[in-house]
């Protein structure tokens, strides 16, 4: 890490989901001044990554690997950050979990919208009393930063979660995905009733990203 300047470090958020970028970017920009943080869209990278693993960790790592390999030649000092998130509902034995993006059944070749998934969840849970639910985010990090004598490679995952309940109807119009039906116990509101800043004070994603920031600061300061 000798002589490394922040403006030589490129962090790329490995997601095609713009709503995640809105939440993650301001938190990563906190790491240190001058570090550049980009989304795939900022870099005009068009890459489809199929989520073939059965765990959030596995899918998050697939995304950091794919984007790291894609951009490795372009940036000498590169850190890729990926998020995989699942909603686990107690009364549905943990579903939709790792399949949260693809919960509502759709015709071949069509992906469900956020609204399709929310409507399917409310319909599936019409007669279910146990509405306890947990949002869990796994953030994977993969990086190459200069080491003492050769480049230092690292890979790790961190996670964050928040407990809540699935409401009986949609409440609020902010956020994305299942936010209008996820009642956050500690805030007594749904995520869709919160601004990005408010959600970022307590969400599963922000807790995971804050741990990732700590880990990155440690690596960048320790200069392994
Ligand atoms: P990438 O894989 O490109 O990052 P994705 O939308 O496929 O984006 P995930 O598989 O991690 O992302 O997310 C699964 C789904 O869970 C997502 O499509 C949303 O419907 C929902 N979701 C994720 N984070 C959420 C949040 O903070 N609030 C509400 N719903 C969320």
Tab-separated table of C-alpha atoms and ligand atoms in Angstrom:
chain	number	residue	atom	x	y	z
A	1	UNK	CA	0.000	0.000	0.000
A	2	UNK	CA	3.008	2.310	-0.009
A	3	UNK	CA	2.289	5.630	-1.661
A	4	UNK	CA	-1.308	4.711	-2.503
A	5	UNK	CA	-3.521	7.746	-2.924
A	6	UNK	CA	-7.271	7.589	-2.460
A	7	UNK	CA	-7.934	8.970	-5.922
A	8	UNK	CA	-6.231	5.891	-7.369
A	9	UNK	CA	-8.781	3.554	-5.790
A	10	UNK	CA	-11.876	2.690	-7.825
A	11	UNK	CA	-14.852	1.138	-6.077
A	12	UNK	CA	-17.545	-0.359	-8.287
A	13	UNK	CA	-21.002	-1.274	-7.010
A	14	UNK	CA	-21.737	-4.544	-8.787
A	15	UNK	CA	-25.492	-4.292	-9.258
A	16	UNK	CA	-27.950	-3.485	-12.028
A	17	UNK	CA	-30.491	-2.419	-9.436
A	18	UNK	CA	-30.609	1.410	-9.360
A	19	UNK	CA	-32.507	1.478	-6.085
A	20	UNK	CA	-29.675	-0.358	-4.360
A	21	UNK	CA	-27.154	2.079	-5.848
A	22	UNK	CA	-29.155	5.008	-4.401
A	23	UNK	CA	-28.820	3.504	-0.927
A	24	UNK	CA	-25.272	2.113	-1.131
A	25	UNK	CA	-23.407	4.931	-2.884
A	26	UNK	CA	-23.652	7.620	-0.172
A	27	UNK	CA	-22.509	5.114	2.458
A	28	UNK	CA	-19.426	4.050	0.463
A	29	UNK	CA	-18.498	7.659	-0.266
A	30	UNK	CA	-17.912	7.910	3.498
A	31	UNK	CA	-14.857	5.665	3.424
A	32	UNK	CA	-12.387	8.438	2.705
A	33	UNK	CA	-12.241	11.587	0.619
A	34	UNK	CA	-11.224	11.227	-3.028
A	35	UNK	CA	-12.030	7.523	-3.401
A	36	UNK	CA	-14.144	7.213	-6.524
A	37	UNK	CA	-17.320	5.168	-6.268
A	38	UNK	CA	-19.120	4.129	-9.463
A	39	UNK	CA	-22.142	2.090	-10.405
A	40	UNK	CA	-22.114	-0.200	-13.442
A	41	UNK	CA	-24.331	2.356	-15.195
A	42	UNK	CA	-21.805	5.164	-14.477
A	43	UNK	CA	-19.133	3.090	-16.222
A	44	UNK	CA	-21.520	2.030	-19.000
A	45	UNK	CA	-20.918	-1.605	-18.140
A	46	UNK	CA	-23.677	-3.867	-19.395
A	47	UNK	CA	-23.314	-7.239	-17.709
A	48	UNK	CA	-26.053	-9.736	-16.845
A	49	UNK	CA	-25.145	-12.032	-13.975
A	50	UNK	CA	-27.328	-15.059	-13.431
A	51	UNK	CA	-27.888	-15.753	-9.735
A	52	UNK	CA	-27.398	-19.513	-9.757
A	53	UNK	CA	-26.348	-20.068	-6.127
A	54	UNK	CA	-28.665	-21.122	-3.323
A	55	UNK	CA	-27.365	-18.686	-0.717
A	56	UNK	CA	-27.140	-14.906	-0.485
A	57	UNK	CA	-23.372	-15.267	0.134
A	58	UNK	CA	-22.943	-17.399	-2.987
A	59	UNK	CA	-24.864	-14.987	-5.200
A	60	UNK	CA	-23.129	-11.903	-3.785
A	61	UNK	CA	-19.747	-13.524	-4.538
A	62	UNK	CA	-20.856	-14.418	-8.082
A	63	UNK	CA	-21.536	-10.722	-8.659
A	64	UNK	CA	-18.219	-9.412	-7.238
A	65	UNK	CA	-16.291	-12.071	-9.204
A	66	UNK	CA	-18.005	-11.333	-12.508
A	67	UNK	CA	-17.607	-7.564	-12.267
A	68	UNK	CA	-14.041	-7.805	-10.943
A	69	UNK	CA	-13.032	-10.018	-13.887
A	70	UNK	CA	-14.810	-7.713	-16.317
A	71	UNK	CA	-13.057	-4.540	-15.087
A	72	UNK	CA	-9.754	-5.907	-13.835
A	73	UNK	CA	-7.744	-4.711	-16.863
A	74	UNK	CA	-9.284	-1.260	-16.744
A	75	UNK	CA	-8.468	-0.313	-13.128
A	76	UNK	CA	-5.194	-1.219	-11.373
A	77	UNK	CA	-6.663	-0.553	-7.914
A	78	UNK	CA	-10.132	-2.033	-8.002
A	79	UNK	CA	-12.657	-2.975	-5.319
A	80	UNK	CA	-15.992	-4.500	-6.314
A	81	UNK	CA	-18.912	-4.467	-3.889
A	82	UNK	CA	-22.024	-6.624	-4.434
A	83	UNK	CA	-25.260	-6.922	-2.482
A	84	UNK	CA	-27.560	-9.908	-2.336
A	85	UNK	CA	-30.671	-9.467	-0.254
A	86	UNK	CA	-33.505	-11.749	0.798
A	87	UNK	CA	-36.737	-11.393	2.732
A	88	UNK	CA	-37.369	-14.378	5.013
A	89	UNK	CA	-40.956	-14.688	6.288
A	90	UNK	CA	-41.488	-16.861	9.332
A	91	UNK	CA	-45.028	-17.987	8.380
A	92	UNK	CA	-43.691	-19.068	4.957
A	93	UNK	CA	-40.823	-21.112	6.433
A	94	UNK	CA	-38.248	-18.522	5.365
A	95	UNK	CA	-39.549	-17.927	1.825
A	96	UNK	CA	-39.034	-16.065	-0.442
A	97	UNK	CA	-35.434	-15.802	0.893
A	98	UNK	CA	-32.809	-16.094	-1.805
A	99	UNK	CA	-35.614	-16.109	-4.402
A	100	UNK	CA	-37.048	-12.722	-3.353
A	101	UNK	CA	-36.535	-11.159	-6.803
A	102	UNK	CA	-38.351	-14.056	-8.500
A	103	UNK	CA	-41.171	-14.811	-6.045
A	104	UNK	CA	-44.308	-14.228	-8.161
A	105	UNK	CA	-44.858	-16.943	-10.771
A	106	UNK	CA	-44.580	-15.475	-14.280
A	107	UNK	CA	-44.879	-16.718	-17.847
A	108	UNK	CA	-41.651	-18.171	-19.313
A	109	UNK	CA	-39.037	-15.483	-19.998
A	110	UNK	CA	-40.764	-12.703	-17.992
A	111	UNK	CA	-39.421	-11.348	-14.718
A	112	UNK	CA	-41.802	-10.177	-12.006
A	113	UNK	CA	-41.917	-6.472	-11.166
A	114	UNK	CA	-41.651	-5.279	-7.556
A	115	UNK	CA	-45.431	-4.926	-7.559
A	116	UNK	CA	-45.991	-8.485	-8.864
A	117	UNK	CA	-43.885	-9.809	-5.980
A	118	UNK	CA	-45.600	-7.669	-3.346
A	119	UNK	CA	-49.090	-8.659	-4.544
A	120	UNK	CA	-48.069	-12.323	-4.608
A	121	UNK	CA	-46.718	-12.050	-1.056
A	122	UNK	CA	-49.891	-10.416	0.292
A	123	UNK	CA	-52.084	-12.978	-1.487
A	124	UNK	CA	-49.998	-15.932	-0.266
A	125	UNK	CA	-50.195	-14.606	3.295
A	126	UNK	CA	-53.921	-13.812	3.356
A	127	UNK	CA	-54.623	-16.542	5.937
A	128	UNK	CA	-51.267	-16.556	7.679
A	129	UNK	CA	-51.142	-15.082	11.171
A	130	UNK	CA	-47.387	-15.398	11.773
A	131	UNK	CA	-46.146	-12.362	9.839
A	132	UNK	CA	-42.690	-12.024	11.407
A	133	UNK	CA	-40.055	-11.359	8.770
A	134	UNK	CA	-36.349	-10.575	8.461
A	135	UNK	CA	-34.551	-8.693	5.723
A	136	UNK	CA	-30.985	-9.914	5.340
A	137	UNK	CA	-28.276	-8.417	3.144
A	138	UNK	CA	-24.933	-9.990	2.381
A	139	UNK	CA	-22.299	-7.661	0.968
A	140	UNK	CA	-19.375	-9.280	-0.823
A	141	UNK	CA	-16.124	-7.379	-1.341
A	142	UNK	CA	-13.382	-8.310	-3.748
A	143	UNK	CA	-10.341	-6.109	-4.233
A	144	UNK	CA	-6.860	-5.612	-5.498
A	145	UNK	CA	-4.855	-2.901	-3.806
A	146	UNK	CA	-1.086	-2.415	-3.889
A	147	UNK	CA	0.719	-4.411	-1.175
A	148	UNK	CA	4.253	-3.919	0.164
A	149	UNK	CA	5.925	-5.887	-2.596
A	150	UNK	CA	3.085	-7.110	-4.813
A	151	UNK	CA	-0.617	-6.388	-5.275
A	152	UNK	CA	-2.722	-7.448	-2.310
A	153	UNK	CA	-5.906	-9.336	-3.170
A	154	UNK	CA	-8.773	-9.713	-0.738
A	155	UNK	CA	-12.250	-11.202	-0.698
A	156	UNK	CA	-14.717	-11.184	2.151
A	157	UNK	CA	-18.419	-10.997	3.031
A	158	UNK	CA	-20.311	-9.138	5.748
A	159	UNK	CA	-24.019	-9.101	6.572
A	160	UNK	CA	-26.764	-7.047	8.115
A	161	UNK	CA	-30.333	-7.797	9.068
A	162	UNK	CA	-33.440	-6.116	10.404
A	163	UNK	CA	-36.544	-7.621	11.991
A	164	UNK	CA	-40.096	-6.681	11.101
A	165	UNK	CA	-43.556	-7.845	10.131
A	166	UNK	CA	-45.375	-8.171	6.820
A	167	UNK	CA	-48.298	-5.727	6.818
A	168	UNK	CA	-51.777	-6.594	5.463
A	169	UNK	CA	-51.652	-3.803	2.871
A	170	UNK	CA	-49.155	-1.498	1.208
A	171	UNK	CA	-48.226	1.582	3.253
A	172	UNK	CA	-45.995	4.408	2.001
A	173	UNK	CA	-44.661	5.225	-1.431
A	174	UNK	CA	-40.900	5.563	-0.957
A	175	UNK	CA	-38.194	2.904	-1.232
A	176	UNK	CA	-38.537	-0.117	-3.510
A	177	UNK	CA	-39.271	-3.840	-3.641
A	178	UNK	CA	-41.045	-5.128	-0.542
A	179	UNK	CA	-40.584	-1.822	1.350
A	180	UNK	CA	-44.337	-0.918	1.314
A	181	UNK	CA	-45.218	-4.142	3.178
A	182	UNK	CA	-42.220	-4.394	5.531
A	183	UNK	CA	-43.033	-2.927	8.948
A	184	UNK	CA	-39.820	-2.160	10.836
A	185	UNK	CA	-40.338	-2.959	14.500
A	186	UNK	CA	-37.679	-0.553	15.778
A	187	UNK	CA	-39.102	2.382	13.771
A	188	UNK	CA	-42.839	1.602	13.926
A	189	UNK	CA	-43.140	2.414	10.197
A	190	UNK	CA	-42.707	0.632	6.893
A	191	UNK	CA	-39.509	1.213	4.934
A	192	UNK	CA	-41.684	2.837	2.272
A	193	UNK	CA	-42.574	5.587	4.761
A	194	UNK	CA	-38.897	6.507	5.164
A	195	UNK	CA	-36.571	8.707	3.110
A	196	UNK	CA	-33.336	7.123	1.860
A	197	UNK	CA	-31.472	8.750	4.772
A	198	UNK	CA	-33.958	7.397	7.303
A	199	UNK	CA	-33.845	3.907	5.798
A	200	UNK	CA	-30.043	4.096	5.760
A	201	UNK	CA	-30.020	4.714	9.517
A	202	UNK	CA	-31.373	1.265	10.306
A	203	UNK	CA	-31.791	-0.999	7.286
A	204	UNK	CA	-30.336	-4.472	6.697
A	205	UNK	CA	-28.400	-3.041	3.723
A	206	UNK	CA	-26.969	-0.043	5.573
A	207	UNK	CA	-25.841	-2.237	8.497
A	208	UNK	CA	-24.029	-4.547	6.064
A	209	UNK	CA	-22.508	-1.663	4.078
A	210	UNK	CA	-21.326	0.025	7.286
A	211	UNK	CA	-19.504	-3.197	8.222
A	212	UNK	CA	-18.023	-3.287	4.711
A	213	UNK	CA	-16.826	0.301	5.131
A	214	UNK	CA	-15.119	-0.613	8.430
A	215	UNK	CA	-13.438	-3.570	6.751
A	216	UNK	CA	-12.256	-1.461	3.812
A	217	UNK	CA	-10.941	1.294	6.110
A	218	UNK	CA	-9.032	-1.347	8.073
A	219	UNK	CA	-7.495	-2.778	4.895
A	220	UNK	CA	-6.625	0.638	3.492
A	221	UNK	CA	-5.111	1.909	6.754
A	222	UNK	CA	-3.291	-1.296	7.732
A	223	UNK	CA	-1.636	-1.421	4.318
A	224	UNK	CA	-1.127	-5.206	4.384
B	1	LIG	P1	-28.825	-7.231	-8.322
B	1	LIG	O1	-28.749	-8.719	-8.258
B	1	LIG	O2	-28.484	-6.651	-9.665
B	1	LIG	O3	-28.023	-6.568	-7.223
B	1	LIG	P2	-31.655	-7.651	-7.652
B	1	LIG	O4	-32.842	-6.731	-7.692
B	1	LIG	O5	-31.727	-8.918	-8.442
B	1	LIG	O6	-30.350	-6.777	-8.039
B	1	LIG	P3	-31.490	-9.141	-5.116
B	1	LIG	O7	-31.537	-10.449	-5.769
B	1	LIG	O8	-30.476	-8.919	-4.035
B	1	LIG	O9	-31.325	-7.944	-6.153
B	1	LIG	O10	-32.857	-8.711	-4.413
B	1	LIG	C1	-33.941	-9.489	-4.340
B	1	LIG	C2	-35.201	-8.680	-4.310
B	1	LIG	O11	-35.488	-8.355	-2.953
B	1	LIG	C3	-35.207	-7.339	-5.057
B	1	LIG	O12	-35.518	-7.480	-6.399
B	1	LIG	C4	-36.283	-6.578	-4.300
B	1	LIG	O13	-37.557	-6.945	-4.766
B	1	LIG	C5	-36.116	-7.110	-2.899
B	1	LIG	N1	-35.301	-6.209	-2.080
B	1	LIG	C6	-33.949	-6.177	-1.967
B	1	LIG	N2	-33.584	-5.212	-1.110
B	1	LIG	C7	-34.712	-4.623	-0.685
B	1	LIG	C8	-35.002	-3.567	0.194
B	1	LIG	O14	-34.040	-2.890	0.813
B	1	LIG	N3	-36.272	-3.244	0.401
B	1	LIG	C9	-37.263	-3.899	-0.206
B	1	LIG	N4	-37.100	-4.899	-1.066
B	1	LIG	C10	-35.823	-5.266	-1.299
